[in-house]
Coordinates of C-alpha atoms in Angstrom, one line a residue:
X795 CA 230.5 239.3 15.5
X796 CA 229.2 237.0 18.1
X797 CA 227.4 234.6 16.1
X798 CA 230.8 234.5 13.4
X799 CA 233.4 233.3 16.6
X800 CA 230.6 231.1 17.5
X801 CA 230.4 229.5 13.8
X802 CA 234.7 229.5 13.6
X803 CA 234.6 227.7 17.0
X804 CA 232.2 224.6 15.9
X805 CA 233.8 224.7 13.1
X806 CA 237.2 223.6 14.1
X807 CA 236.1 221.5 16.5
X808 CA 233.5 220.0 13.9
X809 CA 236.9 219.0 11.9
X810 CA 239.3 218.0 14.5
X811 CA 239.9 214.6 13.0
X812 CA 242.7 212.3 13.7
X813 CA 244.6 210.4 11.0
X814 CA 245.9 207.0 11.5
X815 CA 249.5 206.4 11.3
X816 CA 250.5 205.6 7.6
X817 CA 247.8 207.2 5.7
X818 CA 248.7 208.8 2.5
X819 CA 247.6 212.1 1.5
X820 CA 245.1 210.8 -1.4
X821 CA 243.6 214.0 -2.7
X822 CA 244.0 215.3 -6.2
X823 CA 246.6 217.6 -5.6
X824 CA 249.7 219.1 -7.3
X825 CA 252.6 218.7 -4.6
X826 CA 255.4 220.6 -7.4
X827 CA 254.8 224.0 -7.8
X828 CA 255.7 223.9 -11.4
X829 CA 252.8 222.3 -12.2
X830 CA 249.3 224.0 -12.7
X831 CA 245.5 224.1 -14.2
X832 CA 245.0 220.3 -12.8
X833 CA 241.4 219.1 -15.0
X834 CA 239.9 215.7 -13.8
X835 CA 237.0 215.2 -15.9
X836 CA 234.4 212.6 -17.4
X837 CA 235.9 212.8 -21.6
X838 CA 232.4 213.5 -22.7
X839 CA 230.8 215.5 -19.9
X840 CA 232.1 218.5 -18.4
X841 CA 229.3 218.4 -16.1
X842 CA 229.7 215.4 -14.4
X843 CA 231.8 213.8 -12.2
X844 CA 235.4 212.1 -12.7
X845 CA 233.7 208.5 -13.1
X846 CA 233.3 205.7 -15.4
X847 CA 231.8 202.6 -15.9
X848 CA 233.9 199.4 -16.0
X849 CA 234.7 197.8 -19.3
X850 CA 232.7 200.6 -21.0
X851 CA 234.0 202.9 -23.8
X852 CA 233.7 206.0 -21.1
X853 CA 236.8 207.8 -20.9
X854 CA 238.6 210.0 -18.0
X855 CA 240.4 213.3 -18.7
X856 CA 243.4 214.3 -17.2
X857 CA 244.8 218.0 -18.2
X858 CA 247.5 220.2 -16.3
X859 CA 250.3 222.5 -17.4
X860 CA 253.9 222.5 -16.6
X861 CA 255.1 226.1 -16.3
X862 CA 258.5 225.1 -19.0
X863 CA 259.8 225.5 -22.2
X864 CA 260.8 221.9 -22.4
X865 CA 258.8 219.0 -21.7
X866 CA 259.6 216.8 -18.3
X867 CA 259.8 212.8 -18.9
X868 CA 256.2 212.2 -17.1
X869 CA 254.7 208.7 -16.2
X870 CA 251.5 207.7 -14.3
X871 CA 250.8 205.0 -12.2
X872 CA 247.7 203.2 -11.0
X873 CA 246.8 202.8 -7.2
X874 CA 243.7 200.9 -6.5
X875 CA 242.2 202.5 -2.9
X876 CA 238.8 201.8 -1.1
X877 CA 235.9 203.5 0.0
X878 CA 238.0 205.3 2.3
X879 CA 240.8 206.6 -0.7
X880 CA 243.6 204.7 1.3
X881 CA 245.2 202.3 -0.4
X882 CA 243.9 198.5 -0.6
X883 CA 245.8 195.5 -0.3
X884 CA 244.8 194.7 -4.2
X885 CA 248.2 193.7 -6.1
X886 CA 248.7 195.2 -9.3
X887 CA 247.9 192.3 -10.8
X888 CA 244.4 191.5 -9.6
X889 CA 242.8 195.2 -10.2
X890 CA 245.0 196.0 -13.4
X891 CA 245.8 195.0 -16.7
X892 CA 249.4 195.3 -18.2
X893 CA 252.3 196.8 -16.9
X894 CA 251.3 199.8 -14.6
X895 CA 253.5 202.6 -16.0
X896 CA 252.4 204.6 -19.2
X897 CA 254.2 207.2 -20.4
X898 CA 252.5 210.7 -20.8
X899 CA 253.3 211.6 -24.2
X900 CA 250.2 213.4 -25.3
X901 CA 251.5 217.1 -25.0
X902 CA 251.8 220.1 -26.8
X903 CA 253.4 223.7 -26.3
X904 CA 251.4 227.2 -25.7
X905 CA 250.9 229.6 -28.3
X906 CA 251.3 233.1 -28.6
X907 CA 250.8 233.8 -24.4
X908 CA 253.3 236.0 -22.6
X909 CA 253.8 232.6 -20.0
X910 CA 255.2 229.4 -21.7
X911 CA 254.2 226.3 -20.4
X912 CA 253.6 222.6 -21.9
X913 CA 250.3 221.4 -21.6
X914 CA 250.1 217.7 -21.0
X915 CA 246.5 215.5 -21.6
X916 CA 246.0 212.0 -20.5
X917 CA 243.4 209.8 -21.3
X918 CA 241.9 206.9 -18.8
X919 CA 242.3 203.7 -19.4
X920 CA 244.9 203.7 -21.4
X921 CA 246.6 201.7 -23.5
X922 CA 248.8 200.0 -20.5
X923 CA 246.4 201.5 -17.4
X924 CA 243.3 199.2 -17.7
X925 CA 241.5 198.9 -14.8
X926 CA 240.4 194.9 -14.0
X927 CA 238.0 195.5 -10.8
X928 CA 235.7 198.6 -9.7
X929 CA 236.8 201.1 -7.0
X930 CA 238.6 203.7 -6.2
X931 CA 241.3 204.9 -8.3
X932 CA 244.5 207.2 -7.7
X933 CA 246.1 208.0 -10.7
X934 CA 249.9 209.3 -9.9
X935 CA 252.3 211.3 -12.1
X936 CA 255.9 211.4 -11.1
X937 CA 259.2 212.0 -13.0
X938 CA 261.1 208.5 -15.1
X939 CA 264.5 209.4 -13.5
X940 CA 262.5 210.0 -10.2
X941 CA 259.7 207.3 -9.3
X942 CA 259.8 207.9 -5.6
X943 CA 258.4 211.3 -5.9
X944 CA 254.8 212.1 -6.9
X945 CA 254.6 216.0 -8.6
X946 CA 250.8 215.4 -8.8
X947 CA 247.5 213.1 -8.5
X948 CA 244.1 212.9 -9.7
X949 CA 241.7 210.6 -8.3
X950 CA 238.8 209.2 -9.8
X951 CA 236.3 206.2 -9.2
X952 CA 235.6 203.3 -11.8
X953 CA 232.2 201.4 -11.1
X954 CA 230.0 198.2 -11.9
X955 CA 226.3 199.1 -12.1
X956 CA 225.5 196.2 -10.3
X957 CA 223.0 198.0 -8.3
X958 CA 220.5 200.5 -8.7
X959 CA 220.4 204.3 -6.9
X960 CA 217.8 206.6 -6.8
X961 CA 217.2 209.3 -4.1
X962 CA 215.2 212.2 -3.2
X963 CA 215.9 215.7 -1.6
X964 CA 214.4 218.1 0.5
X965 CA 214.5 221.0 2.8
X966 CA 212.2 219.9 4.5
X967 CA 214.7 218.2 7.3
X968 CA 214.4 216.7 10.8
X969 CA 216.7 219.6 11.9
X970 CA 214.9 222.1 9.9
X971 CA 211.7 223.4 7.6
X972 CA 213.1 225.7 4.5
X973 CA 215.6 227.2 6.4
X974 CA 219.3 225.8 6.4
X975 CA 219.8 222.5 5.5
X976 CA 218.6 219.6 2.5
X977 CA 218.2 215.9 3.9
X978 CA 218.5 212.6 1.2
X979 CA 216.8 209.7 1.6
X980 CA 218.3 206.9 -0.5
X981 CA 217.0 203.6 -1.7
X982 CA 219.0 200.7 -3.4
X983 CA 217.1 198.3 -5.7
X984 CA 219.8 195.5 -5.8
X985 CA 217.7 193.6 -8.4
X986 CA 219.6 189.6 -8.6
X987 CA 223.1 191.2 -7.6
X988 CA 223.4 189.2 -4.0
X989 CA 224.6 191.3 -0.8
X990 CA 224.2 188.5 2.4
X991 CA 224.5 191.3 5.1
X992 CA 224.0 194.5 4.0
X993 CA 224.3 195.5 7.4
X994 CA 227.6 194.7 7.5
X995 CA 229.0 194.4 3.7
X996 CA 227.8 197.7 2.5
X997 CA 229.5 201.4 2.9
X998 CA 227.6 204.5 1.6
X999 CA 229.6 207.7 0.5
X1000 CA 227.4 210.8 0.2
X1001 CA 230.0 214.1 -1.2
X1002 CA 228.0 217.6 -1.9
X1003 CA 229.9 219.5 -4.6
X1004 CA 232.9 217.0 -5.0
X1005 CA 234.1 218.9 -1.8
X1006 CA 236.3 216.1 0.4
X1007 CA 235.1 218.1 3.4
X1008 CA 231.4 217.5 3.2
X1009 CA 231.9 213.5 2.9
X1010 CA 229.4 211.5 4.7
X1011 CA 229.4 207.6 5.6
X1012 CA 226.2 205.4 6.0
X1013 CA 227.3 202.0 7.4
X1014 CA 223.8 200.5 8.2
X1015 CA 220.6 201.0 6.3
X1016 CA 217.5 202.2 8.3
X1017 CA 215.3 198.9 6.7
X1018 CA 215.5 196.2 4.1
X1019 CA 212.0 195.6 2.1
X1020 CA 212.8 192.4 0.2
X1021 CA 215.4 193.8 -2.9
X1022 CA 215.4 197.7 -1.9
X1023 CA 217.3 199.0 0.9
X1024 CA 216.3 202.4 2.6
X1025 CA 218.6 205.1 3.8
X1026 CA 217.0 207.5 5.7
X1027 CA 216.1 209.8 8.2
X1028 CA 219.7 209.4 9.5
X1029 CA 221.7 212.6 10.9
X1030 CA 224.8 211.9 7.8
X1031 CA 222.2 212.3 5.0
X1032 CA 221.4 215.9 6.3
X1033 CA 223.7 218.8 4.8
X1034 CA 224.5 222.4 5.3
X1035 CA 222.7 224.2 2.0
X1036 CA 225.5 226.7 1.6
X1037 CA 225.0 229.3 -1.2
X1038 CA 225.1 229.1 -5.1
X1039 CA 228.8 229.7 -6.3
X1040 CA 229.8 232.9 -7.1
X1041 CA 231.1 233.4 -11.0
X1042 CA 234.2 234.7 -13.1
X1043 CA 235.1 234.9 -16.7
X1044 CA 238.5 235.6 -18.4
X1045 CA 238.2 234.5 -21.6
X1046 CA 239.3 237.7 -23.2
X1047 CA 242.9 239.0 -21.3
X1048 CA 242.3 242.4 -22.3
X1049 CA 238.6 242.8 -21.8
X1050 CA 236.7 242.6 -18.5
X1051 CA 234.1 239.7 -18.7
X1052 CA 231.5 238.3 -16.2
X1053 CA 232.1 240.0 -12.5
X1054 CA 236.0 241.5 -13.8
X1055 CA 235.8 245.1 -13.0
X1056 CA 238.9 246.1 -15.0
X1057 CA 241.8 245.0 -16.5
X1058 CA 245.5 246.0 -17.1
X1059 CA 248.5 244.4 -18.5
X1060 CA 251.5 245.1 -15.5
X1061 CA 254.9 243.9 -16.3
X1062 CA 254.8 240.7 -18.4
X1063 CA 251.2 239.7 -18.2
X1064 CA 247.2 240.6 -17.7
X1065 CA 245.9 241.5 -14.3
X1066 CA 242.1 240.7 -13.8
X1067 CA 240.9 243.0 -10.9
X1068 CA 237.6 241.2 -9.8
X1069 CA 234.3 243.8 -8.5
X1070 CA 234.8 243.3 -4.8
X1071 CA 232.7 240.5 -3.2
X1072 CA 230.9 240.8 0.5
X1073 CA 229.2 238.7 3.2
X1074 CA 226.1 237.5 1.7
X1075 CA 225.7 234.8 5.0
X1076 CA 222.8 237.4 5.9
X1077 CA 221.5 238.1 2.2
X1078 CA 218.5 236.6 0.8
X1079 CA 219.0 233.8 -1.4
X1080 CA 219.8 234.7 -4.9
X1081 CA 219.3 232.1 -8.2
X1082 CA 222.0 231.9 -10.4
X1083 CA 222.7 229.1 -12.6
X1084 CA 226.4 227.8 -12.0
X1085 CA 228.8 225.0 -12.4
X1086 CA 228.9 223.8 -9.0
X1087 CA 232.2 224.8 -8.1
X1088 CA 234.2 224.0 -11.5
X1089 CA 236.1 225.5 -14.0
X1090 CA 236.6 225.5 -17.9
X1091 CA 239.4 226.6 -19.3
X1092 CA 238.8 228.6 -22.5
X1093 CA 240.2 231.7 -24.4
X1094 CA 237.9 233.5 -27.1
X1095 CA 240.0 233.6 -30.3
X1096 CA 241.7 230.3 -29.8
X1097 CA 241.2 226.7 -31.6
X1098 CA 242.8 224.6 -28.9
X1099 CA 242.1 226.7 -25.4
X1100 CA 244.5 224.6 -23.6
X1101 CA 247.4 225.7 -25.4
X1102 CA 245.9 229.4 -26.4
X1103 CA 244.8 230.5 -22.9
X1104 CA 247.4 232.3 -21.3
X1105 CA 247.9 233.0 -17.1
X1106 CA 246.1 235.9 -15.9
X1107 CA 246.9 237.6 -12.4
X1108 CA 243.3 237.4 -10.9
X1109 CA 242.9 239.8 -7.6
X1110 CA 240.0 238.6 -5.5
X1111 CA 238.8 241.0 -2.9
X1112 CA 236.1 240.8 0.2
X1113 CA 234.8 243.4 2.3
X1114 CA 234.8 241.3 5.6
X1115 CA 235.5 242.1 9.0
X1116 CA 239.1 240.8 10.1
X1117 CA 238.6 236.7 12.0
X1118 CA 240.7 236.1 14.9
X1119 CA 241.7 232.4 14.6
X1120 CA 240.9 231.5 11.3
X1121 CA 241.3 232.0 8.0
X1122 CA 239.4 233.0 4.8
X1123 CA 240.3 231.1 1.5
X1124 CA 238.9 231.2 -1.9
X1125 CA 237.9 227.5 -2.8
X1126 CA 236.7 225.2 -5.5
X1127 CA 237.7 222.9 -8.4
X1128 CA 240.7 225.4 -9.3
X1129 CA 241.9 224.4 -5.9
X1130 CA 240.8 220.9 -5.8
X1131 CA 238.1 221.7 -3.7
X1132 CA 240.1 222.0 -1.0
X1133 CA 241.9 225.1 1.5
X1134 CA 245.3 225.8 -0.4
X1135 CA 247.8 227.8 1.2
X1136 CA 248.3 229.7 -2.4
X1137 CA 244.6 230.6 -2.1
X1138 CA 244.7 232.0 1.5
X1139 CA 243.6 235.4 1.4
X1140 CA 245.5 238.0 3.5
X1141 CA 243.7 240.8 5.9
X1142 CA 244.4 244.2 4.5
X1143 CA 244.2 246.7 8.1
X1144 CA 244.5 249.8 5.6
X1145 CA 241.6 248.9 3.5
X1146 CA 239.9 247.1 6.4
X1147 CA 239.4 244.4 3.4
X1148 CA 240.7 240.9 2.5
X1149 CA 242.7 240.3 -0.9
X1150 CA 244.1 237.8 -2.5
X1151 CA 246.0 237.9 -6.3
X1152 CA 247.1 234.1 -7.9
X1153 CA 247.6 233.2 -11.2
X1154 CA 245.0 231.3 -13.0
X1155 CA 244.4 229.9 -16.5
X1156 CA 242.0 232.1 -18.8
X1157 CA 238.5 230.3 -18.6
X1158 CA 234.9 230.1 -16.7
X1159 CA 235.3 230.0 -12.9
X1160 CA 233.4 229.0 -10.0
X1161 CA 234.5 229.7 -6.3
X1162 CA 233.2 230.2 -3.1
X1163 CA 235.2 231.7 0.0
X1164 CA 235.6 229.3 2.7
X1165 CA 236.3 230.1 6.8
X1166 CA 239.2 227.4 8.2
X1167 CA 240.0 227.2 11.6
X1168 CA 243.9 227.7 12.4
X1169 CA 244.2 224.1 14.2
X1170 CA 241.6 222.7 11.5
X1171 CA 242.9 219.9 9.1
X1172 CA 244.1 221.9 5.5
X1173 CA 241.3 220.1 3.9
X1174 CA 238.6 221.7 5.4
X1175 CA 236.9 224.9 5.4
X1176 CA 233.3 225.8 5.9
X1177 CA 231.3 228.2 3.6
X1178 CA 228.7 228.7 5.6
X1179 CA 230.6 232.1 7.4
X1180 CA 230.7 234.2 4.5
X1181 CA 227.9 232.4 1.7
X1182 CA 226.0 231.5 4.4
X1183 CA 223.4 229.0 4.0
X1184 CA 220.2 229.1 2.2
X1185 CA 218.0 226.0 1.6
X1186 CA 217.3 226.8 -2.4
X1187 CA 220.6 226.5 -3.3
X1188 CA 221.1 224.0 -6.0
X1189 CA 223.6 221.5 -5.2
X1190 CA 224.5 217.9 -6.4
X1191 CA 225.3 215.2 -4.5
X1192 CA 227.0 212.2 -5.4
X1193 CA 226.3 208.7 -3.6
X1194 CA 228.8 205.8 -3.8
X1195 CA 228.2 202.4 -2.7
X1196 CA 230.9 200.2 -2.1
X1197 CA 230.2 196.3 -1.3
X1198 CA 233.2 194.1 0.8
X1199 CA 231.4 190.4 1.2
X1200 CA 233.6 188.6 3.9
X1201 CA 236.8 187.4 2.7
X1202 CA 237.4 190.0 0.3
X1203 CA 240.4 192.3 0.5
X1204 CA 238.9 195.1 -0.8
X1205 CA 235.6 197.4 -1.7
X1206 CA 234.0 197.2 -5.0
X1207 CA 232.4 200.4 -5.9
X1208 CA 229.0 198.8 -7.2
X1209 CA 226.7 201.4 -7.9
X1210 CA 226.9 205.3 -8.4
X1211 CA 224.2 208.2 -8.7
X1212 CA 224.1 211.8 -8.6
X1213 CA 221.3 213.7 -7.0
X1214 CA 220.7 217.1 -7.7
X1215 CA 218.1 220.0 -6.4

């Protein structure tokens, strides 16, 4: 118990962070809640990240429900950010093309489910959204009669292969040897594209598992050998391994599927009661092949699983002894990676247990549960207190570099790569 108030307490201090006045909250996040089963996804790869190349035929994917029987009159618009997600000072007309509203008219209604809701789909670029310069990209949706208020946002990045990224991981660490932790060393081959200070013009982004919290910033490289800049041996490029992701299926409402010990149908809908989960931060390591935190949405007997799969009441439980000054949450893409208040589990004295029941769209889930200090920001969380962490763990990390040359007024995103163990 010790060790646990010892972990919870450098953890909160780890993420005391303070934001400057006039940032805006830039995660992908649904802010009505009406609206549910937010997807940002690369068109033709559910595997990798929400990123495509500019002037390219790649495609981004945006999918999310509206719990209705009618159809709202949606929009997006197009906010070009930097390295940091804030926005830059880019006009709309120097990072896109056209008129930046587009109407989201690509929707359909569910079929036979006991919840009606609208599904809506939304593909990037689009016919008026087409991005002009790389970056970062937040992509808002908000009401016609109502512009001034953002229901939801997806973000996603747009780059120029301009340079080259390859990288290499290990556990074998300056902090530790096949215990804990995987260090990256990074190398940029920048080939005839000209950077005149990379000391100063270049911004590295390191993210493990598309988690927000784990973010890492490289502002100097530790040498320059003629094209190729090295990044390494630098405290940022070394990560907590956590744990492999721990796995759900509800595909079929009225059958239990992968790690669903029963099922029932209470009141107007399917309950999915979950086999209970415990600690496993003093477990060996276990292999299991998962999705790095996401989620597919998918129902057995449909044709089109986004308007087939119906919500199903999922009940999450963890034998774990009660925290005193933070919280537990149940995390991953489901909750944008990120420690939602609707996925806050609650301490149960009776059952000397923690539960947690939330509606979620029948698919293919990962999660992990996350320990959040109460004066912590709401984005973090740490699963190192209840997955612990074990240096096999397969994770992916995705490496951003951006490129401001003096004078310019904002960060071109100019080369992207995803590392994987």
């Amino acid at each position: 118990m010790m060790r646990r108030a010892f972990l919870i307490s450098a953890l909160s201090a780890l993420f005391t962070i303070s934001s400057e006045a006039g940032e805006i909250d830039s995660s992908t996040a649904i802010f009505e809640p009406t609206f549910r089963s937010l997807k940002v996804s690369n068109a033709d790869d559910f595997m990798a990240p929400p990123l495509i190349r500019l002037n390219s035929q790649d495609r981004i994917l945006i999918s999310f429900d509206e719990m209705a029987e009618d159809p709202s009159d949606l929009c997006a618009r197009l906010i070009h950010c930097n390295s940091d997600w804030q926005p830059s000072a880019l006009l709309e007309s120097e990072y896109l093309q056209g008129f930046n509203m587009e109407s989201l008219d690509d929707y359909g209604f569910s079929s036979n489910t006991f919840h009606h809701f609208v599904n809506y789909r939304f593909t990037f670029p689009s016919e008026s959204l087409v991005p002009t310069v790389s970056g970062n990209y937040l992509l808002q949706i908000y009401d016609r009669d109502d512009p001034d208020t953002t229901l939801l946002q997806a973000r996603f990045q747009v780059v120029e292969p301009l340079i080259t990224t390859t990288g290499d991981l290990t556990t074998r660490t300056d902090r530790d040897t096949n215990e804990s932790h995987q260090q990256l060393s990074l190398r940029l081959l920048t080939r005839d594209y000209r950077i005149d200070n990379p000391y100063n013009d270049l911004k590295v982004s390191v993210v493990q598992n598309n988690r927000p919290a784990t973010e890492r910033f490289l502002t100097a490289p530790l040498r320059i050998a003629g094209p190729e800049i090295v990044y390494e041996h630098q405290a940022p490029l070394i990560f907590p391994a956590s744990n492999e992701y721990r796995r759900f299926e509800t595909v079929r409402a009225s059958y239990p599927g992968m790690h669903v010990d029963s099922v029932a149908f209470i009141g107007r809908g399917y309950h999915a009661y979950l086999t209970p989960d415990a600690d496993r931060s003093e477990h060996q390591y276990v292999y299991d092949e998962t999705q790095h935190g996401r989620f597919l949405i998918r129902e057995y007997n449909s044709t089109d699983s986004d308007l087939g799969a119906d919500y199903v009441t999922v009940h999450f439980t963890l034998d774990f002894p009660e925290l005193i000054g933070a919280d537990i949450f149940v995390e991953g893409e489901m909750t944008a990676n990120r420690c939602l208040e609707e996925f806050r589990m609650r301490y149960d004295h009776d059952a000397h247990l923690y539960r947690l029941e939330v509606p979620l769209k029948q698919g293919s889930y990962n999660y992990q549960y996350v320990v959040r200090g109460t004066d912590a920001p709401h984005w973090s969380g740490d699963p190192g207190v209840v997955e612990g962490n074990k240096y096999e763990t397969s994770n992916e990390y995705l490496v951003s570099v951006y490129h401001r040359p003096v004078g310019a007024r904002a960060d071109r995103l100019v080369s992207a790569a995803l590392i994987t163990k």
